[in-house]
Amino acid sequence: MPLLFLTIGVLDLPLHLYWHSLSLHYEQSIQGWGSWFWDWSKGEFLTTAFGIVLVLILFAVMRRSPRRWWLYFWFPAVLILLGLIVITPLVIDPLFNKFEPLGKEHPDLVASIEKLTKHAGVPIPPDRMFLMVASQKTNAINAYVTGLGASKRVVIWDTTIQKTSNDECLFIVGHELGHYVLGHVLRSFLVGAAGLLLALYLVFRGLHWTLDRWAKDWKLHGQEDWASLAVLLLLLQVLLFVSSPVISGYSRMQEHAADVYGLEVIHGLVPNSEEVAAHAFQIIGELDLSDPNPPPFITFWLYSHPPLADRLVFAHNYDPWSKGKSPKYVK
């Protein structure tokens, strides 16, 4: 198994090398090759370690229940997925970036965020707000919500604070608070768990269909043969590709909801909130060199966020207050 995972990683490495070279060329990244390769190595080690655990459990279950392994494997897989979501902010993320409490260097921003959360009626304690030192590796800006339970937190990149105005930064934070308040991490986990169950069943059916036709040619001795792992990974990859529109569409729905929340939570606290949000999207697009109007098919199949032009126009025009309508989330 380690050799298989290593082989896949090495075969995929040229694409990652080319991607990083493009990022350096267009000044998206400022990370040196030594630091980049060390991050890649850590990522491969973690992927291999977790992969080995999952595969050992999978084949143990498969040998015990050849007809129901897809169901019985789902339970430990979901528990491991849940554990990963919980420990990632605490253990894994710090392996790749430096994190510190947001209030350590930006107490004024924490105070402004507290005003936002009180305005929304969902206060978030300062100890759940973190600054990620992204400027050592990238010129891009970002913020995100991660973790569950005790590890749940809002993370803001230092580049976001450096390259946006205070009001624009507050909108970006408001968007991420939307993910936090609307429970998107938990909902994504639950939807992902249901999708995983369906995926395992389809992979189970696909594996038997594949082995019935090519097992002799591929010299496989049944689904319990360790070599069938390559077939399982191939089927899973095909399934992920085919399901991309559903995954992307669900993500776009959540991102749009967070945009609405961000617009509503800064309204009345930031002058010209619609203009501020629209300009924040303009800055994001320019820094990320984003295509403002990608082909509809590409958006449908791949985009986890609505196209930036759509988000900018929506932000500029969203004004239920002047029309006598009630806001959707922040009343």
Coordinates of C-alpha atoms in Angstrom, one line a residue:
M1 CA 0.0 0.0 0.0
P2 CA 2.7 2.6 0.8
L3 CA 4.4 1.8 -2.5
L4 CA 1.1 2.2 -4.4
F5 CA 0.3 5.6 -2.7
L6 CA 3.9 6.7 -3.3
T7 CA 3.7 5.8 -7.0
I8 CA 0.5 7.7 -7.4
G9 CA 2.0 10.7 -5.7
V10 CA 5.2 10.7 -7.8
L11 CA 3.2 10.3 -11.0
D12 CA 1.0 13.2 -10.0
L13 CA 4.1 15.3 -8.9
P14 CA 4.8 16.9 -12.4
L15 CA 1.4 18.5 -12.5
H16 CA 1.9 20.0 -9.0
L17 CA 5.4 21.2 -10.0
Y18 CA 4.0 22.9 -13.1
W19 CA 1.2 24.4 -11.1
H20 CA 3.6 25.9 -8.6
S21 CA 5.8 27.2 -11.4
L22 CA 2.8 29.0 -12.9
S23 CA 1.9 30.4 -9.4
L24 CA 5.4 31.8 -9.1
H25 CA 5.4 33.1 -12.6
Y26 CA 2.2 35.0 -12.1
E27 CA 3.2 36.0 -8.6
Q28 CA 0.4 34.2 -6.9
S29 CA 2.9 32.3 -4.8
I30 CA 6.2 33.5 -3.2
Q31 CA 7.0 30.2 -1.6
G32 CA 10.5 28.9 -2.5
W33 CA 10.9 25.4 -4.0
G34 CA 12.5 23.9 -0.8
S35 CA 9.6 25.0 1.4
W36 CA 7.1 23.9 -1.3
F37 CA 8.7 20.5 -1.6
W38 CA 8.7 20.0 2.1
D39 CA 5.0 20.9 2.3
W40 CA 4.3 18.4 -0.5
S41 CA 6.3 15.7 1.3
K42 CA 4.3 16.2 4.5
G43 CA 1.1 16.1 2.6
E44 CA 2.1 12.8 0.9
F45 CA 3.1 11.3 4.3
L46 CA -0.2 12.2 5.9
T47 CA -2.2 11.0 2.9
T48 CA -0.3 7.7 2.9
A49 CA -0.7 7.3 6.7
F50 CA -4.4 7.9 6.7
G51 CA -4.8 5.8 3.5
I52 CA -3.1 2.8 5.1
V53 CA -5.5 3.0 8.1
L54 CA -8.6 3.2 5.9
V55 CA -7.5 0.4 3.5
L56 CA -6.6 -2.0 6.4
I57 CA -10.0 -1.4 7.9
L58 CA -11.7 -1.8 4.4
F59 CA -10.1 -5.1 3.6
A60 CA -10.7 -6.5 7.1
V61 CA -14.4 -5.6 6.7
M62 CA -14.4 -6.9 3.2
R63 CA -13.1 -10.3 4.2
R64 CA -15.7 -10.6 7.0
S65 CA -18.7 -9.5 4.9
P66 CA -18.1 -9.8 1.2
R67 CA -21.7 -8.6 0.4
R68 CA -22.2 -5.9 3.0
W69 CA -18.7 -4.4 3.4
W70 CA -19.8 -1.1 1.8
L71 CA -22.2 -0.6 4.6
Y72 CA -20.1 -1.8 7.5
F73 CA -17.0 0.1 6.3
W74 CA -19.1 3.3 6.1
F75 CA -19.4 3.5 10.0
P76 CA -15.6 3.6 10.8
A77 CA -15.0 5.8 7.7
V78 CA -17.5 8.4 8.9
L79 CA -16.0 8.3 12.4
I80 CA -12.5 8.8 10.9
L81 CA -13.8 11.6 8.7
L82 CA -15.4 13.3 11.7
G83 CA -12.1 12.9 13.7
L84 CA -10.2 14.5 10.8
I85 CA -12.5 17.5 10.7
V86 CA -12.0 18.0 14.5
I87 CA -8.3 17.5 14.7
T88 CA -7.3 19.2 11.4
P89 CA -7.2 22.8 12.8
L90 CA -5.4 21.6 15.9
V91 CA -2.8 19.2 14.5
I92 CA -2.6 19.1 10.7
D93 CA -3.0 22.8 9.7
P94 CA -0.2 24.0 12.0
L95 CA 2.2 21.6 10.1
F96 CA 1.8 23.8 7.0
N97 CA 1.2 27.3 8.3
K98 CA 1.7 29.4 11.4
F99 CA -1.4 30.3 13.4
E100 CA -1.9 32.8 16.3
P101 CA -4.8 34.4 18.1
L102 CA -6.2 37.2 16.0
G103 CA -6.3 39.6 19.0
K104 CA -2.6 39.3 19.5
E105 CA -1.7 41.7 16.7
H106 CA -5.2 43.0 15.6
P107 CA -7.3 43.7 18.7
D108 CA -9.1 46.4 16.8
L109 CA -10.3 43.9 14.2
V110 CA -11.4 41.5 17.0
A111 CA -13.4 44.3 18.5
S112 CA -15.0 45.1 15.1
I113 CA -15.8 41.4 14.6
E114 CA -17.4 41.2 18.0
K115 CA -19.7 44.1 16.9
L116 CA -20.6 42.1 13.9
T117 CA -21.4 38.9 15.8
K118 CA -23.4 40.9 18.5
H119 CA -25.3 42.6 15.7
A120 CA -26.2 39.1 14.3
G121 CA -27.1 37.9 17.8
V122 CA -24.6 35.0 17.6
P123 CA -21.5 36.1 19.5
I124 CA -18.3 34.3 18.7
P125 CA -15.6 34.4 21.4
P126 CA -12.3 36.0 20.5
D127 CA -10.5 32.7 21.3
R128 CA -12.2 31.2 18.2
M129 CA -10.7 33.8 15.9
F130 CA -7.2 33.1 14.5
L131 CA -4.7 34.8 12.2
M132 CA -2.9 32.6 9.6
V133 CA 0.5 33.9 8.5
A134 CA 0.0 33.3 4.8
S135 CA 2.3 36.1 3.6
Q136 CA 5.3 33.8 3.9
K137 CA 4.0 31.7 1.0
T138 CA 1.4 33.5 -1.0
N139 CA 0.1 36.9 -2.3
A140 CA -3.5 35.7 -2.3
I141 CA -6.1 36.7 0.3
N142 CA -8.5 34.4 2.0
A143 CA -10.4 33.5 5.2
Y144 CA -12.3 30.4 6.2
V145 CA -14.2 28.5 8.9
T146 CA -13.0 25.1 9.9
G147 CA -13.3 22.5 12.7
L148 CA -16.2 21.2 14.8
G149 CA -17.0 21.5 18.5
A150 CA -14.0 22.6 20.5
S151 CA -11.9 23.0 17.3
K152 CA -14.4 25.2 15.4
R153 CA -12.8 28.6 14.5
V154 CA -12.7 31.5 12.1
V155 CA -9.3 31.9 10.3
I156 CA -8.2 35.1 8.6
W157 CA -5.1 35.3 6.4
D158 CA -2.7 38.1 7.3
T159 CA -2.6 39.0 3.5
T160 CA -6.4 39.7 3.7
I161 CA -5.8 42.3 6.4
Q162 CA -2.8 43.8 4.5
K163 CA -4.5 44.1 1.1
T164 CA -8.0 45.2 2.0
S165 CA -9.5 48.1 3.8
N166 CA -10.9 47.6 7.3
D167 CA -14.5 47.7 6.0
E168 CA -13.7 45.2 3.1
C169 CA -11.9 42.9 5.6
L170 CA -15.0 43.0 7.8
F171 CA -17.2 41.9 4.8
I172 CA -14.9 39.0 4.1
V173 CA -15.0 38.1 7.8
G174 CA -18.8 38.5 7.7
H175 CA -18.9 36.0 4.9
E176 CA -17.0 33.5 6.9
L177 CA -19.1 34.2 9.9
G178 CA -22.0 33.2 7.7
H179 CA -20.5 29.8 7.2
Y180 CA -20.0 29.6 11.0
V181 CA -23.5 30.8 12.0
L182 CA -25.3 28.8 9.3
G183 CA -23.6 25.6 10.4
H184 CA -22.1 24.9 7.0
V185 CA -19.2 22.7 8.3
L186 CA -21.6 20.4 10.1
R187 CA -24.1 20.3 7.3
S188 CA -21.3 19.6 4.8
F189 CA -20.2 16.7 7.0
L190 CA -23.7 15.3 7.2
V191 CA -24.2 15.6 3.4
G192 CA -20.8 14.2 2.8
A193 CA -21.5 11.2 5.1
A194 CA -24.7 10.5 3.2
G195 CA -22.9 10.9 -0.1
L196 CA -20.1 8.5 1.1
L197 CA -22.6 5.8 1.8
L198 CA -24.0 6.1 -1.7
A199 CA -20.5 6.2 -3.2
L200 CA -19.4 3.1 -1.3
Y201 CA -22.5 1.2 -2.6
L202 CA -21.8 2.3 -6.2
V203 CA -18.2 1.4 -5.9
F204 CA -19.2 -2.0 -4.5
R205 CA -21.5 -2.6 -7.5
G206 CA -18.8 -1.2 -9.9
L207 CA -16.1 -3.4 -8.5
H208 CA -18.1 -6.6 -9.1
W209 CA -19.1 -5.4 -12.6
T210 CA -15.4 -4.7 -13.3
L211 CA -14.1 -8.0 -11.9
D212 CA -16.7 -10.0 -13.8
R213 CA -15.3 -8.7 -17.0
W214 CA -11.6 -8.2 -16.5
A215 CA -10.5 -10.1 -13.4
K216 CA -8.7 -12.8 -15.4
D217 CA -7.0 -10.3 -17.7
W218 CA -5.8 -8.3 -14.7
K219 CA -4.9 -11.4 -12.7
L220 CA -7.1 -10.5 -9.8
H221 CA -8.4 -13.2 -7.5
G222 CA -11.6 -11.5 -6.2
Q223 CA -12.4 -8.3 -4.3
E224 CA -10.4 -9.5 -1.3
D225 CA -7.2 -9.5 -3.4
W226 CA -5.0 -6.6 -2.3
A227 CA -4.5 -5.7 -6.0
S228 CA -8.2 -4.8 -6.2
L229 CA -7.3 -1.7 -4.3
A230 CA -6.1 -0.1 -7.6
V231 CA -9.5 -0.9 -9.1
L232 CA -11.3 0.6 -6.1
L233 CA -9.3 3.8 -6.3
L234 CA -9.9 4.1 -10.1
L235 CA -13.7 3.6 -9.6
L236 CA -13.7 6.2 -6.8
Q237 CA -11.9 8.7 -9.0
V238 CA -14.4 8.2 -11.8
L239 CA -17.2 8.6 -9.3
L240 CA -15.8 11.8 -7.9
F241 CA -15.4 13.2 -11.4
V242 CA -19.0 12.3 -12.4
S243 CA -20.4 13.7 -9.2
S244 CA -18.4 17.0 -9.5
P245 CA -21.5 19.0 -10.6
V246 CA -23.4 18.0 -7.6
I247 CA -20.6 18.7 -5.2
S248 CA -19.8 22.0 -6.8
G249 CA -23.4 23.0 -7.0
Y250 CA -23.9 22.3 -3.3
S251 CA -20.8 24.3 -2.4
R252 CA -22.0 27.3 -4.6
M253 CA -25.3 27.3 -2.7
Q254 CA -23.5 27.6 0.6
E255 CA -21.1 30.3 -0.7
H256 CA -24.0 32.3 -1.9
A257 CA -25.8 32.0 1.4
A258 CA -22.6 33.2 3.1
D259 CA -22.4 36.2 0.7
V260 CA -26.0 37.1 1.7
Y261 CA -25.2 36.8 5.4
G262 CA -22.0 38.8 5.0
L263 CA -23.9 41.6 3.3
E264 CA -26.6 41.6 6.0
V265 CA -24.3 41.4 9.0
I266 CA -22.3 44.5 8.0
H267 CA -25.3 46.6 7.0
G268 CA -25.6 49.6 9.3
L269 CA -22.2 49.0 10.7
V270 CA -20.2 49.8 7.5
P271 CA -21.0 52.9 5.3
N272 CA -22.1 51.9 1.8
S273 CA -22.0 48.2 2.7
E274 CA -23.0 47.1 -0.8
E275 CA -20.2 49.1 -2.4
V276 CA -17.7 47.8 0.1
A277 CA -18.7 44.2 -0.6
A278 CA -18.6 44.7 -4.4
H279 CA -15.1 46.3 -4.1
A280 CA -13.9 43.4 -1.9
F281 CA -14.9 41.0 -4.7
Q282 CA -13.0 43.2 -7.2
I283 CA -9.9 43.0 -5.1
I284 CA -10.2 39.2 -4.7
G285 CA -10.6 38.8 -8.5
E286 CA -7.6 41.0 -9.3
L287 CA -5.3 39.3 -6.7
D288 CA -6.3 35.8 -7.7
L289 CA -6.4 36.5 -11.4
S290 CA -9.8 35.0 -11.5
D291 CA -11.9 34.6 -14.6
P292 CA -14.9 36.9 -13.9
N293 CA -17.1 35.2 -16.5
P294 CA -16.1 31.6 -17.0
P295 CA -18.0 29.4 -19.4
P296 CA -21.3 28.2 -17.9
F297 CA -20.4 24.6 -18.3
I298 CA -17.1 25.1 -16.4
T299 CA -19.0 26.9 -13.7
F300 CA -21.5 24.1 -13.5
W301 CA -18.9 21.3 -13.4
L302 CA -16.1 22.7 -11.4
Y303 CA -16.7 26.0 -9.6
S304 CA -17.1 25.7 -5.8
H305 CA -18.0 29.4 -5.7
P306 CA -20.2 31.5 -8.0
P307 CA -18.2 33.4 -10.6
L308 CA -16.8 36.6 -9.2
A309 CA -18.7 38.9 -11.6
D310 CA -22.0 37.3 -10.5
R311 CA -21.0 37.8 -6.8
L312 CA -19.9 41.4 -7.4
V313 CA -23.2 42.4 -9.2
F314 CA -25.3 40.6 -6.6
A315 CA -23.5 42.4 -3.7
H316 CA -23.9 45.8 -5.4
N317 CA -27.6 45.3 -5.9
Y318 CA -28.6 43.5 -2.7
D319 CA -30.6 46.0 -0.7
P320 CA -33.8 44.5 0.8
W321 CA -33.9 47.3 3.4
S322 CA -34.7 50.1 0.9
K323 CA -37.5 47.9 -0.6
G324 CA -39.2 47.3 2.7
K325 CA -38.3 43.7 2.7
S326 CA -36.9 41.6 5.6
P327 CA -33.3 40.4 5.4
K328 CA -32.9 36.7 5.1
Y329 CA -30.6 35.9 8.0
V330 CA -29.8 38.9 10.1
K331 CA -33.1 40.4 11.2

